[in-house]
mmCIF file of N, CA, C and O in Angstrom:
data_model
loop_
_atom_site.group_PDB
_atom_site.id
_atom_site.type_symbol
_atom_site.label_atom_id
_atom_site.label_comp_id
_atom_site.label_asym_id
_atom_site.label_seq_id
_atom_site.Cartn_x
_atom_site.Cartn_y
_atom_site.Cartn_z
ATOM 1 N N MET K 1 7.159 15.448 36.092
ATOM 2 C CA MET K 1 6.059 15.146 34.951
ATOM 3 C C MET K 1 5.191 13.950 35.653
ATOM 4 O O MET K 1 5.656 13.030 36.079
ATOM 5 N N ASP K 2 3.874 14.463 35.438
ATOM 6 C CA ASP K 2 2.892 13.277 36.018
ATOM 7 C C ASP K 2 2.860 12.096 35.145
ATOM 8 O O ASP K 2 3.006 12.233 34.056
ATOM 9 N N GLY K 3 2.577 11.207 35.707
ATOM 10 C CA GLY K 3 2.596 9.754 35.036
ATOM 11 C C GLY K 3 1.629 9.646 33.854
ATOM 12 O O GLY K 3 1.657 8.996 32.803
ATOM 13 N N LYS K 4 0.615 10.127 34.300
ATOM 14 C CA LYS K 4 -0.547 10.166 33.244
ATOM 15 C C LYS K 4 -0.218 10.767 31.992
ATOM 16 O O LYS K 4 -0.427 10.542 31.090
ATOM 17 N N ILE K 5 0.455 12.104 32.109
ATOM 18 C CA ILE K 5 0.693 12.921 31.120
ATOM 19 C C ILE K 5 1.843 12.341 30.279
ATOM 20 O O ILE K 5 1.803 12.385 28.983
ATOM 21 N N LEU K 6 2.803 11.542 30.961
ATOM 22 C CA LEU K 6 3.704 10.894 30.228
ATOM 23 C C LEU K 6 3.426 9.831 29.296
ATOM 24 O O LEU K 6 3.680 9.526 28.079
ATOM 25 N N ILE K 7 2.110 9.099 29.896
ATOM 26 C CA ILE K 7 1.476 8.031 29.160
ATOM 27 C C ILE K 7 0.887 8.474 28.047
ATOM 28 O O ILE K 7 0.865 7.953 26.859
ATOM 29 N N ALA K 8 0.311 9.686 28.149
ATOM 30 C CA ALA K 8 -0.358 10.250 26.934
ATOM 31 C C ALA K 8 0.375 10.721 26.044
ATOM 32 O O ALA K 8 -0.001 10.422 24.727
ATOM 33 N N TYR K 9 1.554 11.214 26.491
ATOM 34 C CA TYR K 9 2.586 11.538 25.270
ATOM 35 C C TYR K 9 3.230 10.397 24.445
ATOM 36 O O TYR K 9 3.279 10.221 23.314
ATOM 37 N N VAL K 10 3.353 9.374 25.403
ATOM 38 C CA VAL K 10 3.618 8.077 24.636
ATOM 39 C C VAL K 10 2.835 7.617 23.699
ATOM 40 O O VAL K 10 3.353 7.276 22.494
ATOM 41 N N THR K 11 1.565 7.546 24.023
ATOM 42 C CA THR K 11 0.449 6.860 23.306
ATOM 43 C C THR K 11 0.345 7.632 22.224
ATOM 44 O O THR K 11 0.162 7.097 20.997
ATOM 45 N N SER K 12 0.354 9.179 22.298
ATOM 46 C CA SER K 12 0.315 9.987 21.033
ATOM 47 C C SER K 12 1.377 9.834 20.060
ATOM 48 O O SER K 12 1.144 9.731 18.882
ATOM 49 N N GLY K 13 2.619 9.613 20.465
ATOM 50 C CA GLY K 13 3.623 9.346 19.888
ATOM 51 C C GLY K 13 3.715 8.068 19.019
ATOM 52 O O GLY K 13 4.102 7.969 17.816
ATOM 53 N N VAL K 14 3.077 6.845 19.663
ATOM 54 C CA VAL K 14 2.928 5.691 18.964
ATOM 55 C C VAL K 14 1.903 5.798 17.897
ATOM 56 O O VAL K 14 2.239 5.147 16.951
ATOM 57 N N TYR K 15 0.800 6.343 18.009
ATOM 58 C CA TYR K 15 -0.072 6.623 17.068
ATOM 59 C C TYR K 15 0.195 7.527 16.010
ATOM 60 O O TYR K 15 -0.009 7.184 14.813
ATOM 61 N N LEU K 16 1.122 8.298 16.169
ATOM 62 C CA LEU K 16 1.621 9.137 15.284
ATOM 63 C C LEU K 16 2.592 8.222 14.457
ATOM 64 O O LEU K 16 2.644 8.422 12.970
ATOM 65 N N ILE K 17 3.469 7.504 14.949
ATOM 66 C CA ILE K 17 4.265 6.650 14.240
ATOM 67 C C ILE K 17 3.864 5.662 13.223
ATOM 68 O O ILE K 17 4.091 5.441 12.220
ATOM 69 N N LEU K 18 2.331 5.077 14.123
ATOM 70 C CA LEU K 18 1.687 4.154 13.012
ATOM 71 C C LEU K 18 1.107 4.809 12.029
ATOM 72 O O LEU K 18 0.950 4.391 10.966
ATOM 73 N N GLY K 19 0.661 5.897 12.310
ATOM 74 C CA GLY K 19 -0.224 6.869 11.089
ATOM 75 C C GLY K 19 0.942 7.132 9.936
ATOM 76 O O GLY K 19 0.619 6.991 8.914
ATOM 77 N N LEU K 20 2.124 7.374 10.450
ATOM 78 C CA LEU K 20 3.278 7.577 9.281
ATOM 79 C C LEU K 20 3.583 6.311 8.638
ATOM 80 O O LEU K 20 3.627 6.534 7.348
ATOM 81 N N VAL K 21 3.657 5.267 9.119
ATOM 82 C CA VAL K 21 3.853 4.167 8.429
ATOM 83 C C VAL K 21 2.742 3.776 7.424
ATOM 84 O O VAL K 21 2.906 3.217 6.610
ATOM 85 N N ALA K 22 1.312 3.999 8.112
ATOM 86 C CA ALA K 22 0.369 3.551 7.053
ATOM 87 C C ALA K 22 0.408 4.572 5.918
ATOM 88 O O ALA K 22 0.063 4.196 4.946
ATOM 89 N N LEU K 23 0.620 5.958 6.286
ATOM 90 C CA LEU K 23 0.778 6.784 5.091
ATOM 91 C C LEU K 23 2.015 6.398 4.065
ATOM 92 O O LEU K 23 1.837 6.492 2.845
ATOM 93 N N ALA K 24 2.917 5.917 4.493
ATOM 94 C CA ALA K 24 4.118 5.354 3.839
ATOM 95 C C ALA K 24 3.580 4.139 2.657
ATOM 96 O O ALA K 24 3.932 4.201 1.678
ATOM 97 N N LEU K 25 2.822 3.141 3.637
ATOM 98 C CA LEU K 25 2.320 2.200 2.834
ATOM 99 C C LEU K 25 1.256 2.557 1.782
ATOM 100 O O LEU K 25 1.246 2.210 0.574
ATOM 101 N N GLU K 26 0.504 3.401 1.962
ATOM 102 C CA GLU K 26 -0.322 4.215 1.022
ATOM 103 C C GLU K 26 0.287 4.834 -0.143
ATOM 104 O O GLU K 26 -0.092 4.572 -1.411
ATOM 105 N N LEU K 27 1.356 5.532 0.075
ATOM 106 C CA LEU K 27 2.096 6.357 -0.792
ATOM 107 C C LEU K 27 2.723 5.253 -1.744
ATOM 108 O O LEU K 27 2.928 5.412 -3.007
ATOM 109 N N TRP K 28 3.304 4.229 -1.183
ATOM 110 C CA TRP K 28 4.148 3.169 -1.811
ATOM 111 C C TRP K 28 3.316 2.386 -2.828
ATOM 112 O O TRP K 28 3.445 2.275 -4.129
ATOM 113 N N ALA K 29 1.875 2.181 -2.419
ATOM 114 C CA ALA K 29 1.007 1.424 -3.161
ATOM 115 C C ALA K 29 0.518 2.215 -4.378
ATOM 116 O O ALA K 29 0.473 1.683 -5.477
ATOM 117 N N PHE K 30 0.268 3.743 -4.104
ATOM 118 C CA PHE K 30 -0.195 4.528 -5.331
ATOM 119 C C PHE K 30 1.071 4.561 -6.187
ATOM 120 O O PHE K 30 0.808 4.548 -7.540
ATOM 121 N N ALA K 31 2.177 4.773 -5.612
ATOM 122 C CA ALA K 31 3.341 5.109 -6.608
ATOM 123 C C ALA K 31 3.497 3.859 -7.520
ATOM 124 O O ALA K 31 3.829 3.751 -8.690
ATOM 125 N N ASP K 32 3.369 2.792 -6.924
ATOM 126 C CA ASP K 32 3.643 1.294 -7.478
ATOM 127 C C ASP K 32 2.748 1.165 -8.682
ATOM 128 O O ASP K 32 2.891 0.717 -9.874
ATOM 129 N N CYS K 33 1.403 1.606 -8.379
ATOM 130 C CA CYS K 33 0.369 1.154 -9.142
ATOM 131 C C CYS K 33 0.480 2.291 -10.477
ATOM 132 O O CYS K 33 0.092 2.066 -11.503
ATOM 133 N N LEU K 34 0.824 3.383 -10.242
ATOM 134 C CA LEU K 34 1.343 4.541 -11.355
ATOM 135 C C LEU K 34 2.082 3.823 -12.365
ATOM 136 O O LEU K 34 2.014 4.170 -13.559
ATOM 137 N N ARG K 35 3.321 3.244 -11.972
ATOM 138 C CA ARG K 35 4.555 2.684 -12.921
ATOM 139 C C ARG K 35 3.990 1.611 -13.815
ATOM 140 O O ARG K 35 4.756 1.427 -14.581
ATOM 141 N N HIS K 36 2.894 0.858 -13.268
ATOM 142 C CA HIS K 36 2.676 -0.234 -14.333
ATOM 143 C C HIS K 36 1.627 -0.066 -15.282
ATOM 144 O O HIS K 36 0.862 0.963 -15.372
ATOM 145 N N ARG K 37 2.067 -0.527 -16.530
ATOM 146 C CA ARG K 37 1.142 -0.432 -17.714
ATOM 147 C C ARG K 37 -0.195 -0.924 -17.538
ATOM 148 O O ARG K 37 -0.364 -1.755 -16.836
ATOM 149 N N PRO K 38 -1.424 -0.495 -18.194
ATOM 150 C CA PRO K 38 -2.674 -0.860 -17.978
ATOM 151 C C PRO K 38 -2.974 -2.318 -18.535
ATOM 152 O O PRO K 38 -3.823 -2.946 -17.985
ATOM 153 N N THR K 39 -2.073 -2.566 -19.280
ATOM 154 C CA THR K 39 -2.208 -4.001 -20.138
ATOM 155 C C THR K 39 -1.836 -4.912 -19.077
ATOM 156 O O THR K 39 -2.153 -6.289 -18.955
ATOM 157 N N LEU K 40 -0.830 -4.808 -18.207
ATOM 158 C CA LEU K 40 -0.366 -5.757 -17.253
ATOM 159 C C LEU K 40 -1.634 -6.110 -16.277
ATOM 160 O O LEU K 40 -1.618 -7.409 -15.895
ATOM 161 N N PHE K 41 -2.369 -5.194 -15.889
ATOM 162 C CA PHE K 41 -3.756 -5.710 -15.083
ATOM 163 C C PHE K 41 -4.440 -6.634 -15.588
ATOM 164 O O PHE K 41 -5.033 -7.300 -14.913
ATOM 165 N N VAL K 42 -4.592 -6.471 -16.994
ATOM 166 C CA VAL K 42 -5.635 -7.447 -17.685
ATOM 167 C C VAL K 42 -4.893 -8.759 -17.852
ATOM 168 O O VAL K 42 -5.607 -9.611 -17.649
ATOM 169 N N ALA K 43 -3.710 -8.652 -18.036
ATOM 170 C CA ALA K 43 -2.740 -9.933 -18.229
ATOM 171 C C ALA K 43 -2.726 -10.800 -16.942
ATOM 172 O O ALA K 43 -2.870 -11.944 -16.899
ATOM 173 N N ALA K 44 -2.772 -10.118 -15.699
ATOM 174 C CA ALA K 44 -2.651 -10.674 -14.637
ATOM 175 C C ALA K 44 -4.024 -11.140 -13.922
ATOM 176 O O ALA K 44 -4.013 -11.531 -12.889
ATOM 177 N N SER K 45 -5.084 -10.733 -14.712
ATOM 178 C CA SER K 45 -6.280 -11.189 -14.183
ATOM 179 C C SER K 45 -6.612 -10.117 -13.158
ATOM 180 O O SER K 45 -7.674 -10.953 -12.092
ATOM 181 N N LYS K 46 -6.376 -8.911 -13.168
ATOM 182 C CA LYS K 46 -7.098 -8.368 -11.945
ATOM 183 C C LYS K 46 -7.576 -7.190 -12.419
ATOM 184 O O LYS K 46 -7.837 -7.008 -13.700
ATOM 185 N N ARG K 47 -8.294 -6.163 -11.714
ATOM 186 C CA ARG K 47 -9.215 -5.276 -11.949
ATOM 187 C C ARG K 47 -8.311 -4.087 -12.818
ATOM 188 O O ARG K 47 -7.119 -4.341 -12.978
ATOM 189 N N THR K 48 -9.065 -3.173 -13.371
ATOM 190 C CA THR K 48 -8.080 -2.271 -14.217
ATOM 191 C C THR K 48 -7.460 -1.433 -13.429
ATOM 192 O O THR K 48 -7.569 -1.329 -12.037
ATOM 193 N N LYS K 49 -6.447 -0.688 -14.287
ATOM 194 C CA LYS K 49 -5.491 0.126 -13.658
ATOM 195 C C LYS K 49 -6.412 1.286 -13.095
ATOM 196 O O LYS K 49 -6.111 1.747 -11.902
ATOM 197 N N THR K 50 -7.143 1.697 -13.774
ATOM 198 C CA THR K 50 -7.991 2.826 -13.015
ATOM 199 C C THR K 50 -8.692 2.555 -11.708
ATOM 200 O O THR K 50 -8.791 3.274 -10.861
ATOM 201 N N PHE K 51 -9.251 1.269 -11.639
ATOM 202 C CA PHE K 51 -9.701 1.106 -10.497
ATOM 203 C C PHE K 51 -8.730 0.984 -9.136
ATOM 204 O O PHE K 51 -9.003 1.583 -8.265
ATOM 205 N N TRP K 52 -7.727 0.210 -9.684
ATOM 206 C CA TRP K 52 -6.626 0.374 -8.385
ATOM 207 C C TRP K 52 -5.967 1.751 -8.297
ATOM 208 O O TRP K 52 -5.605 2.116 -7.015
ATOM 209 N N LEU K 53 -5.869 2.613 -9.435
ATOM 210 C CA LEU K 53 -5.293 3.882 -9.096
ATOM 211 C C LEU K 53 -6.373 4.794 -8.234
ATOM 212 O O LEU K 53 -5.959 5.543 -7.330
ATOM 213 N N ALA K 54 -7.758 4.830 -8.680
ATOM 214 C CA ALA K 54 -8.706 5.258 -7.690
ATOM 215 C C ALA K 54 -8.602 4.828 -6.202
ATOM 216 O O ALA K 54 -8.784 5.442 -5.220
ATOM 217 N N LEU K 55 -8.662 3.301 -5.931
ATOM 218 C CA LEU K 55 -8.606 2.914 -4.633
ATOM 219 C C LEU K 55 -7.256 3.167 -3.831
ATOM 220 O O LEU K 55 -7.499 3.785 -2.594
ATOM 221 N N THR K 56 -6.505 3.075 -4.589
ATOM 222 C CA THR K 56 -5.094 3.613 -3.736
ATOM 223 C C THR K 56 -4.768 5.138 -3.581
ATOM 224 O O THR K 56 -4.347 5.486 -2.746
ATOM 225 N N GLY K 57 -5.362 5.788 -4.465
ATOM 226 C CA GLY K 57 -5.591 7.197 -4.589
ATOM 227 C C GLY K 57 -6.470 7.743 -3.430
ATOM 228 O O GLY K 57 -6.105 8.612 -2.406
ATOM 229 N N VAL K 58 -7.553 6.986 -3.354
ATOM 230 C CA VAL K 58 -8.213 7.716 -2.053
ATOM 231 C C VAL K 58 -7.844 7.071 -0.849
ATOM 232 O O VAL K 58 -7.745 7.794 0.185
ATOM 233 N N ALA K 59 -7.033 5.940 -0.759
ATOM 234 C CA ALA K 59 -6.398 5.422 0.598
ATOM 235 C C ALA K 59 -5.488 6.529 1.023
ATOM 236 O O ALA K 59 -5.165 6.818 2.255
ATOM 237 N N LEU K 60 -4.844 6.969 -0.048
ATOM 238 C CA LEU K 60 -3.566 7.974 0.151
ATOM 239 C C LEU K 60 -4.147 9.087 0.714
ATOM 240 O O LEU K 60 -3.641 9.759 1.765
ATOM 241 N N ALA K 61 -5.267 9.731 0.013
ATOM 242 C CA ALA K 61 -5.882 10.996 0.489
ATOM 243 C C ALA K 61 -6.440 10.702 1.980
ATOM 244 O O ALA K 61 -6.263 11.819 2.623
ATOM 245 N N ILE K 62 -7.049 9.713 2.203
ATOM 246 C CA ILE K 62 -7.745 9.388 3.719
ATOM 247 C C ILE K 62 -6.473 9.544 4.643
ATOM 248 O O ILE K 62 -6.481 10.082 5.752
ATOM 249 N N GLY K 63 -5.355 8.816 4.301
ATOM 250 C CA GLY K 63 -4.096 8.806 5.264
ATOM 251 C C GLY K 63 -3.373 10.117 5.383
ATOM 252 O O GLY K 63 -3.236 10.516 6.475
ATOM 253 N N ALA K 64 -3.485 10.916 4.358
ATOM 254 C CA ALA K 64 -2.936 12.458 4.454
ATOM 255 C C ALA K 64 -3.710 13.111 5.018
ATOM 256 O O ALA K 64 -3.309 13.828 5.997
ATOM 257 N N LEU K 65 -4.930 13.172 4.931
ATOM 258 C CA LEU K 65 -5.977 13.999 5.572
ATOM 259 C C LEU K 65 -5.966 13.719 7.109
ATOM 260 O O LEU K 65 -6.400 14.543 7.870
ATOM 261 N N THR K 66 -6.174 12.513 7.447
ATOM 262 C CA THR K 66 -6.432 12.268 8.658
ATOM 263 C C THR K 66 -4.728 12.668 9.620
ATOM 264 O O THR K 66 -5.147 13.023 10.788
ATOM 265 N N LEU K 67 -3.842 12.492 8.992
ATOM 266 C CA LEU K 67 -2.332 13.006 9.693
ATOM 267 C C LEU K 67 -2.569 14.503 9.806
ATOM 268 O O LEU K 67 -2.181 15.022 10.698
ATOM 269 N N LEU K 68 -2.932 15.159 8.539
ATOM 270 C CA LEU K 68 -3.052 16.666 8.583
ATOM 271 C C LEU K 68 -3.810 17.388 9.537
ATOM 272 O O LEU K 68 -3.686 18.290 9.919
ATOM 273 N N THR K 69 -4.930 16.487 9.678
ATOM 274 C CA THR K 69 -6.007 17.094 10.710
ATOM 275 C C THR K 69 -5.861 16.775 12.042
ATOM 276 O O THR K 69 -6.402 16.973 13.089
ATOM 277 N N GLY K 70 -4.555 15.952 12.263
ATOM 278 C CA GLY K 70 -4.262 15.593 13.754
ATOM 279 C C GLY K 70 -4.615 14.189 14.197
ATOM 280 O O GLY K 70 -4.541 14.031 15.465
ATOM 281 N N GLY K 71 -5.269 13.547 13.656
ATOM 282 C CA GLY K 71 -5.787 12.211 13.731
ATOM 283 C C GLY K 71 -4.536 11.146 13.578
ATOM 284 O O GLY K 71 -3.410 11.677 13.166
ATOM 285 N N SER K 72 -4.840 10.038 14.183
ATOM 286 C CA SER K 72 -3.605 8.937 14.130
ATOM 287 C C SER K 72 -3.633 8.230 12.659
ATOM 288 O O SER K 72 -2.866 7.397 12.491
ATOM 289 N N GLY K 73 -4.871 8.264 12.069
ATOM 290 C CA GLY K 73 -4.858 7.470 10.699
ATOM 291 C C GLY K 73 -5.273 6.058 11.075
ATOM 292 O O GLY K 73 -5.259 5.171 10.166
ATOM 293 N N LEU K 74 -5.746 5.899 12.170
ATOM 294 C CA LEU K 74 -6.204 4.385 12.624
ATOM 295 C C LEU K 74 -7.615 4.350 12.919
ATOM 296 O O LEU K 74 -8.114 3.571 13.647
ATOM 297 N N GLY K 75 -8.428 5.491 12.591
ATOM 298 C CA GLY K 75 -9.691 5.128 12.619
ATOM 299 C C GLY K 75 -10.437 4.219 11.744
ATOM 300 O O GLY K 75 -9.691 3.428 11.121
ATOM 301 N N LEU K 76 -11.728 4.218 11.508
ATOM 302 C CA LEU K 76 -12.243 3.379 10.487
ATOM 303 C C LEU K 76 -11.870 3.610 9.199
ATOM 304 O O LEU K 76 -11.616 2.481 8.434
ATOM 305 N N PHE K 77 -12.006 4.971 8.842
ATOM 306 C CA PHE K 77 -11.473 4.980 7.415
ATOM 307 C C PHE K 77 -9.987 4.511 7.212
ATOM 308 O O PHE K 77 -9.533 4.338 6.103
ATOM 309 N N GLY K 78 -9.168 5.109 8.200
ATOM 310 C CA GLY K 78 -7.670 4.993 8.190
ATOM 311 C C GLY K 78 -7.462 3.497 8.061
ATOM 312 O O GLY K 78 -6.566 2.913 7.016
ATOM 313 N N ILE K 79 -8.161 2.689 8.715
ATOM 314 C CA ILE K 79 -7.859 1.283 8.636
ATOM 315 C C ILE K 79 -8.480 0.573 7.362
ATOM 316 O O ILE K 79 -7.614 -0.456 6.708
ATOM 317 N N ALA K 80 -9.440 0.927 6.831
ATOM 318 C CA ALA K 80 -10.041 0.604 5.361
ATOM 319 C C ALA K 80 -8.828 1.042 4.308
ATOM 320 O O ALA K 80 -8.234 0.342 3.543
ATOM 321 N N ALA K 81 -8.349 2.328 4.352
ATOM 322 C CA ALA K 81 -7.115 2.781 3.350
ATOM 323 C C ALA K 81 -5.853 1.888 3.726
ATOM 324 O O ALA K 81 -5.423 1.418 2.518
ATOM 325 N N VAL K 82 -5.661 1.605 4.710
ATOM 326 C CA VAL K 82 -4.372 0.859 5.094
ATOM 327 C C VAL K 82 -4.887 -0.711 4.452
ATOM 328 O O VAL K 82 -3.887 -1.559 3.712
ATOM 329 N N THR K 83 -5.853 -1.281 4.654
ATOM 330 C CA THR K 83 -6.171 -2.388 4.187
ATOM 331 C C THR K 83 -6.309 -2.570 2.667
ATOM 332 O O THR K 83 -5.578 -3.484 2.104
ATOM 333 N N ALA K 84 -6.795 -1.555 2.069
ATOM 334 C CA ALA K 84 -6.757 -1.262 0.493
ATOM 335 C C ALA K 84 -5.386 -1.364 -0.137
ATOM 336 O O ALA K 84 -4.889 -2.070 -1.060
ATOM 337 N N SER K 85 -4.673 -0.527 0.714
ATOM 338 C CA SER K 85 -2.865 -0.567 0.330
ATOM 339 C C SER K 85 -2.241 -1.666 0.344
ATOM 340 O O SER K 85 -1.462 -2.209 -0.498
ATOM 341 N N CYS K 86 -2.770 -2.504 1.303
ATOM 342 C CA CYS K 86 -1.927 -3.859 1.674
ATOM 343 C C CYS K 86 -2.422 -4.709 0.849
ATOM 344 O O CYS K 86 -1.620 -5.682 0.390
ATOM 345 N N VAL K 87 -3.935 -4.763 0.347
ATOM 346 C CA VAL K 87 -3.971 -5.762 -0.592
ATOM 347 C C VAL K 87 -3.494 -5.522 -2.086
ATOM 348 O O VAL K 87 -3.226 -6.539 -2.508
ATOM 349 N N TYR K 88 -3.466 -4.302 -2.430
ATOM 350 C CA TYR K 88 -2.800 -4.139 -3.637
ATOM 351 C C TYR K 88 -1.419 -4.470 -3.474
ATOM 352 O O TYR K 88 -0.698 -5.203 -4.435
ATOM 353 N N LEU K 89 -0.686 -4.263 -2.332
ATOM 354 C CA LEU K 89 0.947 -4.803 -2.528
ATOM 355 C C LEU K 89 1.173 -6.107 -2.249
ATOM 356 O O LEU K 89 2.023 -6.807 -2.684
ATOM 357 N N ALA K 90 -0.070 -6.899 -1.620
ATOM 358 C CA ALA K 90 0.307 -8.346 -1.192
ATOM 359 C C ALA K 90 -0.283 -9.007 -2.356
ATOM 360 O O ALA K 90 0.345 -10.282 -2.669
ATOM 361 N N ASP K 91 -1.348 -8.553 -3.021
ATOM 362 C CA ASP K 91 -1.854 -9.566 -4.221
ATOM 363 C C ASP K 91 -1.751 -8.945 -5.610
ATOM 364 O O ASP K 91 -1.237 -9.750 -6.271
ATOM 365 N N VAL K 92 -2.166 -7.677 -5.756
ATOM 366 C CA VAL K 92 -2.142 -7.311 -6.994
ATOM 367 C C VAL K 92 -0.512 -7.107 -7.565
ATOM 368 O O VAL K 92 -0.145 -7.373 -8.647
ATOM 369 N N ARG K 93 0.304 -6.378 -6.780
ATOM 370 C CA ARG K 93 1.698 -6.156 -7.256
ATOM 371 C C ARG K 93 2.589 -7.302 -7.497
ATOM 372 O O ARG K 93 3.275 -7.259 -8.731
ATOM 373 N N PRO K 94 2.483 -8.376 -6.772
ATOM 374 C CA PRO K 94 3.065 -9.623 -7.219
ATOM 375 C C PRO K 94 2.777 -10.202 -8.588
ATOM 376 O O PRO K 94 3.604 -10.584 -9.270
ATOM 377 N N ALA K 95 1.281 -10.230 -8.778
ATOM 378 C CA ALA K 95 0.708 -10.616 -10.177
ATOM 379 C C ALA K 95 1.098 -9.727 -11.267
ATOM 380 O O ALA K 95 1.496 -10.380 -12.416
ATOM 381 N N LEU K 96 1.360 -8.468 -11.118
ATOM 382 C CA LEU K 96 1.575 -7.589 -12.054
ATOM 383 C C LEU K 96 3.327 -7.830 -12.314
ATOM 384 O O LEU K 96 3.568 -7.689 -13.594
ATOM 385 N N ARG K 97 4.131 -8.078 -11.360
ATOM 386 C CA ARG K 97 5.338 -8.352 -11.720
ATOM 387 C C ARG K 97 5.590 -9.730 -12.303
ATOM 388 O O ARG K 97 6.321 -9.961 -13.154
ATOM 389 N N GLU K 98 4.582 -10.651 -12.203
ATOM 390 C CA GLU K 98 4.943 -12.021 -12.579
ATOM 391 C C GLU K 98 4.350 -11.838 -14.120
ATOM 392 O O GLU K 98 4.942 -12.388 -15.085
ATOM 393 N N ALA K 99 3.268 -11.112 -14.464
ATOM 394 C CA ALA K 99 2.743 -10.863 -15.789
ATOM 395 C C ALA K 99 3.722 -9.964 -16.680
ATOM 396 O O ALA K 99 3.748 -10.247 -17.889
ATOM 397 N N GLY K 100 4.470 -9.147 -15.888
ATOM 398 C CA GLY K 100 5.527 -8.272 -16.635
ATOM 399 C C GLY K 100 6.646 -8.812 -17.019
ATOM 400 O O GLY K 100 7.508 -8.549 -17.902
ATOM 401 N N SER K 101 6.783 -10.358 -16.149
ATOM 402 C CA SER K 101 8.478 -10.768 -16.455
ATOM 403 C C SER K 101 8.060 -11.878 -17.466
ATOM 404 O O SER K 101 9.013 -12.663 -18.085
ATOM 405 N N GLY K 102 6.682 -12.124 -18.172
ATOM 406 C CA GLY K 102 6.546 -12.819 -19.191
ATOM 407 C C GLY K 102 6.289 -14.371 -18.663
ATOM 408 O O GLY K 102 6.501 -15.354 -19.465
ATOM 409 N N GLY K 103 6.031 -14.496 -17.516
ATOM 410 C CA GLY K 103 5.711 -15.696 -17.133
ATOM 411 C C GLY K 103 6.735 -16.429 -16.424
ATOM 412 O O GLY K 103 7.387 -16.295 -15.387
ATOM 413 N N ASN K 104 7.269 -17.585 -17.387
ATOM 414 C CA ASN K 104 8.289 -18.495 -16.871
ATOM 415 C C ASN K 104 9.857 -17.983 -17.476
ATOM 416 O O ASN K 104 10.747 -18.898 -17.570
ATOM 417 N N ARG K 105 9.844 -16.823 -17.885
ATOM 418 C CA ARG K 105 11.219 -16.521 -18.249
ATOM 419 C C ARG K 105 12.228 -16.507 -17.152
ATOM 420 O O ARG K 105 11.732 -16.075 -15.934
ATOM 421 N N ASN K 106 13.425 -16.861 -17.244
ATOM 422 C CA ASN K 106 14.385 -16.878 -16.179
ATOM 423 C C ASN K 106 14.184 -17.910 -15.101
ATOM 424 O O ASN K 106 14.507 -17.689 -13.947
ATOM 425 N N VAL K 107 13.454 -18.961 -15.619
ATOM 426 C CA VAL K 107 13.515 -20.051 -14.470
ATOM 427 C C VAL K 107 14.377 -21.322 -14.971
ATOM 428 O O VAL K 107 14.260 -21.835 -16.130
ATOM 429 N N GLY K 108 14.910 -21.722 -13.995
ATOM 430 C CA GLY K 108 15.890 -22.723 -14.271
ATOM 431 C C GLY K 108 15.271 -24.004 -13.731
ATOM 432 O O GLY K 108 14.198 -24.325 -13.297
ATOM 433 N N PRO K 109 15.916 -25.312 -13.708
ATOM 434 C CA PRO K 109 15.395 -26.424 -13.454
ATOM 435 C C PRO K 109 15.170 -26.488 -11.659
ATOM 436 O O PRO K 109 14.192 -27.101 -11.385
ATOM 437 N N TYR K 110 15.821 -25.660 -11.119
ATOM 438 C CA TYR K 110 15.628 -25.516 -9.631
ATOM 439 C C TYR K 110 14.910 -24.302 -9.115
ATOM 440 O O TYR K 110 14.856 -23.613 -8.182
ATOM 441 N N GLY K 111 14.311 -23.565 -10.090
ATOM 442 C CA GLY K 111 13.418 -22.409 -9.741
ATOM 443 C C GLY K 111 13.807 -21.098 -10.302
ATOM 444 O O GLY K 111 14.709 -21.240 -11.289
ATOM 445 N N PRO K 112 13.294 -20.011 -9.934
ATOM 446 C CA PRO K 112 13.742 -18.595 -10.755
ATOM 447 C C PRO K 112 15.117 -18.240 -10.343
ATOM 448 O O PRO K 112 15.739 -18.754 -9.256
ATOM 449 N N TRP K 113 15.882 -17.459 -11.217
ATOM 450 C CA TRP K 113 17.379 -17.159 -11.153
ATOM 451 C C TRP K 113 17.164 -15.609 -11.483
ATOM 452 O O TRP K 113 16.609 -15.109 -12.077
#
């Protein structure tokens, strides 16, 4: 096997794995957004549940379509979709969990337990 062909196979394999990881992140963000009550988004001072469902849903659709059409999911739209999902998971999800736990419930003198 020629060295250039081997490098092409390895590169396309790496891109496929990165695309699958991106799709998993997008699916996780969308599924997590589905399970929270709309009132928690207001209590956490985040945008509405409808906004986040639309954003993560579009991100999931972009990720799925790019993989189904043979792309790697790492183009301009793919990166925007992963970014939107990561913002939800890193910023909104912890705020929703905090708002859902009632704030300072289960906090002892040395922190949460």
